[in-house]
Tab-separated table of C-alpha atoms in Angstrom:
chain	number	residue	atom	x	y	z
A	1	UNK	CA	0.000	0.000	0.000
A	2	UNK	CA	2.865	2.354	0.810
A	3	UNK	CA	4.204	1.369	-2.623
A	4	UNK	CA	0.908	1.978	-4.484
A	5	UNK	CA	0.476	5.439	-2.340
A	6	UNK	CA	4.233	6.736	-3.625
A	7	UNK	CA	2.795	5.844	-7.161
A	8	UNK	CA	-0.028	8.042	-6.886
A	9	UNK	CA	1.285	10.735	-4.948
A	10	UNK	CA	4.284	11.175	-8.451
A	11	UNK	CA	1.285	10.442	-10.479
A	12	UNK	CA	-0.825	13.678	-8.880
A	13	UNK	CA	2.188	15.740	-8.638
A	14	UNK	CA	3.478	17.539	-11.344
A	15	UNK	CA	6.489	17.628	-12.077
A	16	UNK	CA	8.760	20.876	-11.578
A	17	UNK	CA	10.658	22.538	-14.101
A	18	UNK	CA	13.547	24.220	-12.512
A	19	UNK	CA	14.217	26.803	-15.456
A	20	UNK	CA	11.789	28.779	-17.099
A	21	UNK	CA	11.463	28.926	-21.039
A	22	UNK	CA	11.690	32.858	-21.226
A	23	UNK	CA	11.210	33.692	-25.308
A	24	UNK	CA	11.972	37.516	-26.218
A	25	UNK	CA	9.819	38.234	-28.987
A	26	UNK	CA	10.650	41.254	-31.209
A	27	UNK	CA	8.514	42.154	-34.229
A	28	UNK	CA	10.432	44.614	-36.652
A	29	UNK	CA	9.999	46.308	-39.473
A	30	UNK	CA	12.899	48.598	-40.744
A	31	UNK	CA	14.214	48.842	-37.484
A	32	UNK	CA	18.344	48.808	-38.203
A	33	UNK	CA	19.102	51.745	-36.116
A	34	UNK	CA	17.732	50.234	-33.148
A	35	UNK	CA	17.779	46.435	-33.218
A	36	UNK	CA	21.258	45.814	-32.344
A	37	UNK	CA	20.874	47.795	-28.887
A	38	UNK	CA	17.300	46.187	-28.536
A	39	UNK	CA	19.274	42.958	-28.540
A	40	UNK	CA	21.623	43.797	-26.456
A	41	UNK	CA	19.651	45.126	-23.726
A	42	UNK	CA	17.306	41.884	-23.522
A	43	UNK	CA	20.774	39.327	-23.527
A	44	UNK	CA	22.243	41.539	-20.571
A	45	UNK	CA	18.715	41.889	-18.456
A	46	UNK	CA	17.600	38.078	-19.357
A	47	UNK	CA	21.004	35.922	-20.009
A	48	UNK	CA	18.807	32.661	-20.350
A	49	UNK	CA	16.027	33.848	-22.523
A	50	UNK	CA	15.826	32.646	-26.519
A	51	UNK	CA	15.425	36.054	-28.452
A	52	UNK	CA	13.762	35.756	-31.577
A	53	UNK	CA	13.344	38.890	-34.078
A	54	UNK	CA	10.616	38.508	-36.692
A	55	UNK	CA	11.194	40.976	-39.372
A	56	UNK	CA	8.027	42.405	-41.426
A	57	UNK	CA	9.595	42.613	-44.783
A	58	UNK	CA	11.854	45.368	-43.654
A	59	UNK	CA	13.822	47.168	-46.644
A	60	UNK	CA	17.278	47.857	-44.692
A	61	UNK	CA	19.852	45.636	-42.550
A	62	UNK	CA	17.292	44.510	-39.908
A	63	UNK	CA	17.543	40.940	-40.168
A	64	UNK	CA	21.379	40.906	-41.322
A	65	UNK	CA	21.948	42.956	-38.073
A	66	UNK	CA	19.817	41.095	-35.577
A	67	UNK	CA	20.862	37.707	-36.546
A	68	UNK	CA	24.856	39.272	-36.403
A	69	UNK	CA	23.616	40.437	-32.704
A	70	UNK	CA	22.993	36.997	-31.997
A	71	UNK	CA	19.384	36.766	-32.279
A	72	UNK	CA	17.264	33.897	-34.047
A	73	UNK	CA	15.817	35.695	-36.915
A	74	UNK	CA	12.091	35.236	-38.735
A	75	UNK	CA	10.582	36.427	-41.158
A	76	UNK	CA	6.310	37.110	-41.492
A	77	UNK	CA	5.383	38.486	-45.050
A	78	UNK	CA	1.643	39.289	-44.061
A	79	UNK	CA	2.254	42.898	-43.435
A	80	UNK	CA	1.612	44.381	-40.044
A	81	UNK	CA	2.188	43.680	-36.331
A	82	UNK	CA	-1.028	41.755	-35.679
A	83	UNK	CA	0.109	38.989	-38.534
A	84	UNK	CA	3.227	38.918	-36.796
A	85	UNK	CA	1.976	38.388	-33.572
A	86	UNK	CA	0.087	35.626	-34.122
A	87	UNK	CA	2.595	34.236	-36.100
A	88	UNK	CA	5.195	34.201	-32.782
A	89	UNK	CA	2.427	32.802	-30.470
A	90	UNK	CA	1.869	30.197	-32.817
A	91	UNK	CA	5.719	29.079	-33.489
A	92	UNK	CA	7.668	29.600	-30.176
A	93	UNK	CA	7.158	27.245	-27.724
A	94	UNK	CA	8.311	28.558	-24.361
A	95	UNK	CA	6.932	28.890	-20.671
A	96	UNK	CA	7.259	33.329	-20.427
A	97	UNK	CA	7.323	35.184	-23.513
A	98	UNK	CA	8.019	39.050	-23.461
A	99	UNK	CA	6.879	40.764	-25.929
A	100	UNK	CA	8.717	43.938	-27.010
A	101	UNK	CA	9.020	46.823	-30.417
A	102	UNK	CA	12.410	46.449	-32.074
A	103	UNK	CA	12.873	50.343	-31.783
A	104	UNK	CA	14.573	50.562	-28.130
A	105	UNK	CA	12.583	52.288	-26.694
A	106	UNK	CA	11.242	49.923	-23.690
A	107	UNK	CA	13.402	49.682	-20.593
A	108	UNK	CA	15.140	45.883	-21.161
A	109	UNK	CA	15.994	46.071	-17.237
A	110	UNK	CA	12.350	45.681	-16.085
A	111	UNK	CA	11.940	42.329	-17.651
A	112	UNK	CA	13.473	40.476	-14.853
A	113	UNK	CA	10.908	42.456	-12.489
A	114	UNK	CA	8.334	41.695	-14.885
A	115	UNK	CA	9.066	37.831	-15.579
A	116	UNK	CA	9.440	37.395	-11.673
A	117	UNK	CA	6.083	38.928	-11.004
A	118	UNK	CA	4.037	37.290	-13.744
A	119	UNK	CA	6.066	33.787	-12.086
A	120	UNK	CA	5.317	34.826	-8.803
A	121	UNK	CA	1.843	35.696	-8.632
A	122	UNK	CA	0.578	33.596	-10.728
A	123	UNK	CA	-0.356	35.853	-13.202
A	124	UNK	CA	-0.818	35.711	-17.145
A	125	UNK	CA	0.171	39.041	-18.398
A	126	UNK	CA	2.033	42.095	-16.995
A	127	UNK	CA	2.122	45.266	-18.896
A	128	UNK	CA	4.899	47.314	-18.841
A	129	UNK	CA	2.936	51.240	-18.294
A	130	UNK	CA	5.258	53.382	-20.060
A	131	UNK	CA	6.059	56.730	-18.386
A	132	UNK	CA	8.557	58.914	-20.070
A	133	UNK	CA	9.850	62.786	-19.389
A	134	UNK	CA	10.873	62.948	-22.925
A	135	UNK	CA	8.228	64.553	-25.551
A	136	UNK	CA	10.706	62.957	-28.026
A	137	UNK	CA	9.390	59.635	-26.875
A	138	UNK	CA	6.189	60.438	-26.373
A	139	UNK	CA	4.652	62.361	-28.439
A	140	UNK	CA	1.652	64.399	-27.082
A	141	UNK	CA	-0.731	63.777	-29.734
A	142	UNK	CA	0.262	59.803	-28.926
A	143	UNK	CA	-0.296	60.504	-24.910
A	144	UNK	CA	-3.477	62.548	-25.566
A	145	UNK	CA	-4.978	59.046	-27.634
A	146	UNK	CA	-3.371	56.688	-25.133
A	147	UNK	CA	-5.370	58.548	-22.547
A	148	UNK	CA	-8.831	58.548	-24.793
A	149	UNK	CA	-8.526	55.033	-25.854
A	150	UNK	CA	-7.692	53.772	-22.610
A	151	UNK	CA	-10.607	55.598	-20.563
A	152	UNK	CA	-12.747	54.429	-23.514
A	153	UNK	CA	-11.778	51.269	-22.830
A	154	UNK	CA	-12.430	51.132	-19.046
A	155	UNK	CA	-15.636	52.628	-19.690
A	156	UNK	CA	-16.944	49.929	-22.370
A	157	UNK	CA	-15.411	47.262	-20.569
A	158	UNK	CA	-15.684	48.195	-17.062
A	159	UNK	CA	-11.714	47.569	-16.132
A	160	UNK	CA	-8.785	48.210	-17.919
A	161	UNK	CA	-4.831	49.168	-17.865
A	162	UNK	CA	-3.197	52.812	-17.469
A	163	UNK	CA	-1.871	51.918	-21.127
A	164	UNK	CA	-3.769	49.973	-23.150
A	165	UNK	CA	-1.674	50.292	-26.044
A	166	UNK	CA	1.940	49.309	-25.008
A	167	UNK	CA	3.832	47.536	-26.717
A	168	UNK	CA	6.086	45.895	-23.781
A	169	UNK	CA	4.031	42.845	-21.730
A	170	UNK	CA	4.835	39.623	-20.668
A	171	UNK	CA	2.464	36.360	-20.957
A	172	UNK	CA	2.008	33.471	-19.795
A	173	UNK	CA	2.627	30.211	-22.018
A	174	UNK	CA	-1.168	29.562	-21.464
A	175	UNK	CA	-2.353	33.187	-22.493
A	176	UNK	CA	-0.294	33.036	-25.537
A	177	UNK	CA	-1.529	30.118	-26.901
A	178	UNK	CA	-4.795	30.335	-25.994
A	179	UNK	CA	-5.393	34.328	-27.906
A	180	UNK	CA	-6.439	33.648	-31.106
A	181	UNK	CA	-5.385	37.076	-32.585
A	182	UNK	CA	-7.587	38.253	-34.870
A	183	UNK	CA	-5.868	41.691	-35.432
A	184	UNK	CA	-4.043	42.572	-38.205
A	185	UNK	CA	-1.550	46.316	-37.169
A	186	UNK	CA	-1.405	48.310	-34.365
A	187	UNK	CA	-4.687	47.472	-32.975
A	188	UNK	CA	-2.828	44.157	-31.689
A	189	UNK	CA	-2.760	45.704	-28.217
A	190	UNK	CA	-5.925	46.301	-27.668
A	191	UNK	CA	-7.254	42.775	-28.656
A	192	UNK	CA	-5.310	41.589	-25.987
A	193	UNK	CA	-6.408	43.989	-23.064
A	194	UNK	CA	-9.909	42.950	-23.700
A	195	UNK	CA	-8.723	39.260	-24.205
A	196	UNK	CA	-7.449	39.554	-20.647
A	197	UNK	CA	-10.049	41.461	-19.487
A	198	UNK	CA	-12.632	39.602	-20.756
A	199	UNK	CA	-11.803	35.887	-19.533
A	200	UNK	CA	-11.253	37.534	-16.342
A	201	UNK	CA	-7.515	36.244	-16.473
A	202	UNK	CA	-5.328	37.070	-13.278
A	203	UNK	CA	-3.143	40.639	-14.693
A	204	UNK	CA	-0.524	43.214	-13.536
A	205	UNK	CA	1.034	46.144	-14.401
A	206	UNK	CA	4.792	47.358	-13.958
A	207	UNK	CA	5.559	51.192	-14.934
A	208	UNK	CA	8.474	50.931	-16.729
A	209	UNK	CA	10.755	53.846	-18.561
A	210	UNK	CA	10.328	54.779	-22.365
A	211	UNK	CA	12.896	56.234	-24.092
A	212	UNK	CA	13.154	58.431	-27.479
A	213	UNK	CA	14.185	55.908	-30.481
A	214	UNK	CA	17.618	55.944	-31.581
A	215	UNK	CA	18.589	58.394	-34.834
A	216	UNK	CA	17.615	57.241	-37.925
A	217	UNK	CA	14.759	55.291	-36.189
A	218	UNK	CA	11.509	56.471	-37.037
A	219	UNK	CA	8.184	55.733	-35.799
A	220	UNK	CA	5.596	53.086	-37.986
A	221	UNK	CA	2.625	54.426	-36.063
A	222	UNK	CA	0.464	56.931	-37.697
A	223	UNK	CA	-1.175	58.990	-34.954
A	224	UNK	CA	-4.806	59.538	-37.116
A	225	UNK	CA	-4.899	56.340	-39.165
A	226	UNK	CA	-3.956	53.480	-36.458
A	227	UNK	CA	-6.129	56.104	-33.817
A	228	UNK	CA	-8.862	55.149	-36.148
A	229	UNK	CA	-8.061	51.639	-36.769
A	230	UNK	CA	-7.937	51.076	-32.713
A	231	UNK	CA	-11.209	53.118	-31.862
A	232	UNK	CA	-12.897	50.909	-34.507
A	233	UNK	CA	-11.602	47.702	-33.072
A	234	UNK	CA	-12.904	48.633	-29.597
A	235	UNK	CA	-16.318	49.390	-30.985
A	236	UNK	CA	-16.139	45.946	-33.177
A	237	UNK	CA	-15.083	43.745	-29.574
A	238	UNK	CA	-17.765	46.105	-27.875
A	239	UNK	CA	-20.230	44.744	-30.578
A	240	UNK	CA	-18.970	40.928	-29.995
A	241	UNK	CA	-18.207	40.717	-26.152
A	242	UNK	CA	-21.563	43.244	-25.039
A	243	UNK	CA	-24.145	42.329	-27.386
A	244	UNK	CA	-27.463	43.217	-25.281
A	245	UNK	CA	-25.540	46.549	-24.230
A	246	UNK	CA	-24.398	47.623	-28.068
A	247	UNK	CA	-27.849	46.358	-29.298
A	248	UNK	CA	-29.670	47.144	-26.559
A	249	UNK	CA	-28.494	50.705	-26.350
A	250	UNK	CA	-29.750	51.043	-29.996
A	251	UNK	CA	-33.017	49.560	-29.613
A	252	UNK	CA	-33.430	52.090	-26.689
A	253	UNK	CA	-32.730	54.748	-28.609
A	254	UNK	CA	-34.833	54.041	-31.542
A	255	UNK	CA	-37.743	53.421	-29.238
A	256	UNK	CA	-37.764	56.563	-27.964
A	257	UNK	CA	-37.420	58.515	-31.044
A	258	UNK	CA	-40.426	56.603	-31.977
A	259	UNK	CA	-41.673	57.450	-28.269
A	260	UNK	CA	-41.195	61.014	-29.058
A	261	UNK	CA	-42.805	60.877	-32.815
A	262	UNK	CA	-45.669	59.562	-31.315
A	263	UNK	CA	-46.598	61.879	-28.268
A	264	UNK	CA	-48.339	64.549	-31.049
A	265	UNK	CA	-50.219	61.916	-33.002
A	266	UNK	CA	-51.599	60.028	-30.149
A	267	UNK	CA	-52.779	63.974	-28.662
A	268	UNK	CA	-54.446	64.464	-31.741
A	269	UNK	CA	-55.996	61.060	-32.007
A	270	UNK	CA	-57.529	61.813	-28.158
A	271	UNK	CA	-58.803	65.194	-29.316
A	272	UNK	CA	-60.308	64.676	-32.841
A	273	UNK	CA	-60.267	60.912	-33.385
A	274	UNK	CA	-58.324	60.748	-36.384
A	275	UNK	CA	-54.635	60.219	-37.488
A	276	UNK	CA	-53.989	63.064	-39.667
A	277	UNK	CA	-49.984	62.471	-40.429
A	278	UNK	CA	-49.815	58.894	-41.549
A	279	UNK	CA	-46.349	58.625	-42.552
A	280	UNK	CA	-45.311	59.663	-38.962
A	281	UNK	CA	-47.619	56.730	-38.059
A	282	UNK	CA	-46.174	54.495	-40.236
A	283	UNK	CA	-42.337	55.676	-39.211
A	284	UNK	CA	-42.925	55.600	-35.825
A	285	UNK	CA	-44.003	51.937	-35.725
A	286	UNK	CA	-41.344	51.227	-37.876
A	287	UNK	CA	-38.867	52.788	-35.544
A	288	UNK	CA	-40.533	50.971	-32.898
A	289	UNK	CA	-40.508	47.530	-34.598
A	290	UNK	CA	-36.790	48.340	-35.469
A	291	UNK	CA	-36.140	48.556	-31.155
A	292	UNK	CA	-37.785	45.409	-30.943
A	293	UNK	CA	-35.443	43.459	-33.038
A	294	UNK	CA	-32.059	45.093	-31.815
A	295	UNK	CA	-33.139	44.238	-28.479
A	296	UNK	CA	-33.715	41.083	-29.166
A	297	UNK	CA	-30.906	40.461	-31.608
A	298	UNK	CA	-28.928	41.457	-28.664
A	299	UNK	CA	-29.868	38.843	-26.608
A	300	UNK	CA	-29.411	36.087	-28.564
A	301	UNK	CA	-26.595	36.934	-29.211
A	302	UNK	CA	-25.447	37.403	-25.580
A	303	UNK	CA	-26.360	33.444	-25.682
A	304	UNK	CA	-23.766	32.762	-28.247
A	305	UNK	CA	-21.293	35.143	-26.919
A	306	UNK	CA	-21.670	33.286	-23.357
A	307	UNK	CA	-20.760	29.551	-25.210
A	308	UNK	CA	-18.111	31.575	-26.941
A	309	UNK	CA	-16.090	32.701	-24.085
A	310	UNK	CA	-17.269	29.100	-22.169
A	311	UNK	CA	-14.866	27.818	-24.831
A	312	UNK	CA	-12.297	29.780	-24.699
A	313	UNK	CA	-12.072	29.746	-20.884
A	314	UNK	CA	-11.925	25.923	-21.455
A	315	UNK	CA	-9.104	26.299	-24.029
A	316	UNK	CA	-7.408	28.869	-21.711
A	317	UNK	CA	-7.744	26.153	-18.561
A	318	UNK	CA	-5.531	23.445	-21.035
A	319	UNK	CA	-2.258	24.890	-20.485
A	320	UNK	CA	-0.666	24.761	-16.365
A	321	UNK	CA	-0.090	27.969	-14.683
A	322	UNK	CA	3.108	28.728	-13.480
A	323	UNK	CA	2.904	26.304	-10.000
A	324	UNK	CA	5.203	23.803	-11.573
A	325	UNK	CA	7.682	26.314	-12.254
A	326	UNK	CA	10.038	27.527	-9.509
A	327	UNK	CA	11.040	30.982	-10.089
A	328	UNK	CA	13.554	31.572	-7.917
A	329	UNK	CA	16.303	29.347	-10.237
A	330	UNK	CA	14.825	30.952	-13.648
């Protein structure tokens, strides 16, 4: 009996791995002037991690530089980060994965903080909160959206992050290959806040430095265009994750603008009897009618969206969280 209980007591335990798989991932696109020191500052801040660059059909020295600084170069030929993204989740197989830009810009000596607390608490992502003194780095315009977007956000969604749109997080091995990435550019970021936010998945925050890119680096972001492209994809997961709100919210509007519409005809019906303005009539049942089936298209569709996120809890519960690692030897 003592024989059979040691068998089951290795059989319910897993086992421990004693060294993390930390994976830097660094999507790039004509980043030459900066990839060499991006490189350099992940190998001195995380000895043990695998860095892998994934270049986005850059036109200059980016890969021939990377892979000369030692890093294991990729290449993704669908153009723009979100391709790329997925395409890293999907190929590197590792236990911690931080996720950086290729431009230097994020502090390399807060991953260790990062990776320990993501380890440590159990967590599944940790996003690295930029603060910077520099206007260089930050360009106002840039803050001034960061700020909209990311109160948008927490209003829509009811929690979010002090920057939504960072670049610089850490995941979990579970998180990243349970997102299914949908995203195509810059909007990358802010499919994964409301991933996280809305699978309810355990999440921190670290406020790390940001620096001004290196000369001859120059920013892919276009402040109005990718603004656009991100307010749009908050609206579109508003849509999918809050159906009876997003529906429901137009119904209610459309009711009472058929409300209101109504009020004089129904007065004039009580006084004289007759309906004087039929196509009023006729719009404001229309209108009416209209309320009726957003409201209810938004709750079926909070049905579907419920077995939806059922399933991708369940795919999200497949991978082990971080118990069987021990942090303090990664």
């Amino acid at each position: 009996m003592r024989v059979g209980g040691a068998v089951l007591s290795q059989v319910l335990t897993p086992p421990v791995t004693a060294t993390p798989r930390v994976a830097v991932l660094l999507p790039c696109y004509n980043e030459a002037a900066a990839i060499g020191a991006t490189i350099s500052g992940f190998r001195a801040a995380l000895p043990h991690a695998t860095i892998y660059v994934y270049d986005n059909n850059s036109r200059d020295e980016t890969r021939a530089i990377a892979a000369a600084a030692g890093a294991i170069v990729r290449c993704e030929r669908m153009q723009g980060k979100g391709h790329v993204v997925r395409r890293m989740f999907a190929d590197i197989e590792a236990d911690v994965y931080v996720m950086a830009d290729g431009d230097a810009t994020y502090d390399a000596a807060a991953a260790p903080l990062m990776v320990a607390m993501l380890i440590d608490e159990t967590l599944d992502m940790v996003v690295g909160a930029r603060q910077s003194e520099v206007d260089a780095a930050y360009r106002r315009g840039h803050r001034f959206g960061n700020l909209l977007l990311t109160g948008l956000l927490a209003r829509l969604f009811g929690r979010s992050f002090s920057d939504i749109l960072s670049g610089y997080r850490v995941f979990s091995r579970r998180f990243a290959k349970s997102f299914p990435v949908l995203s195509e550019g810059f909007e990358i970021e802010t499919e994964i806040s409301v991933h996280a936010l809305e699978l309810r998945m355990p999440v921190g925050e670290v406020v790390t430095a940001y620096a001004a890119r290196p000369e001859g680096s120059t920013s892919k972001l276009s402040t109005y265009r990718d603004g656009w492209r991100i307010l749009r994809t908050i609206g579109m997961l508003y849509r999918i994750e809050r159906p009876v709100l997003f529906f429901g919210g137009i119904g209610m509007v459309l009711a009472l603008v058929s409300v209101l519409l109504s009020v004089p005809l129904a007065i004039t019906y009580l006084q004289t009897g007759l309906v004087p303005r039929l196509p009023t009539a006729l719009l404001s049942m229309g209108l009416m009618i209209l309320a009726f089936l957003n409201i209810f298209t938004g709750l079926i569709l909070d049905t579907v969206v419920r077995g939806r996120r059922e399933v991708r809890r369940l795919a999200y519960l497949r991978f082990p969280a971080f118990s069987q690692i021990d942090a303090g030897q990664g």
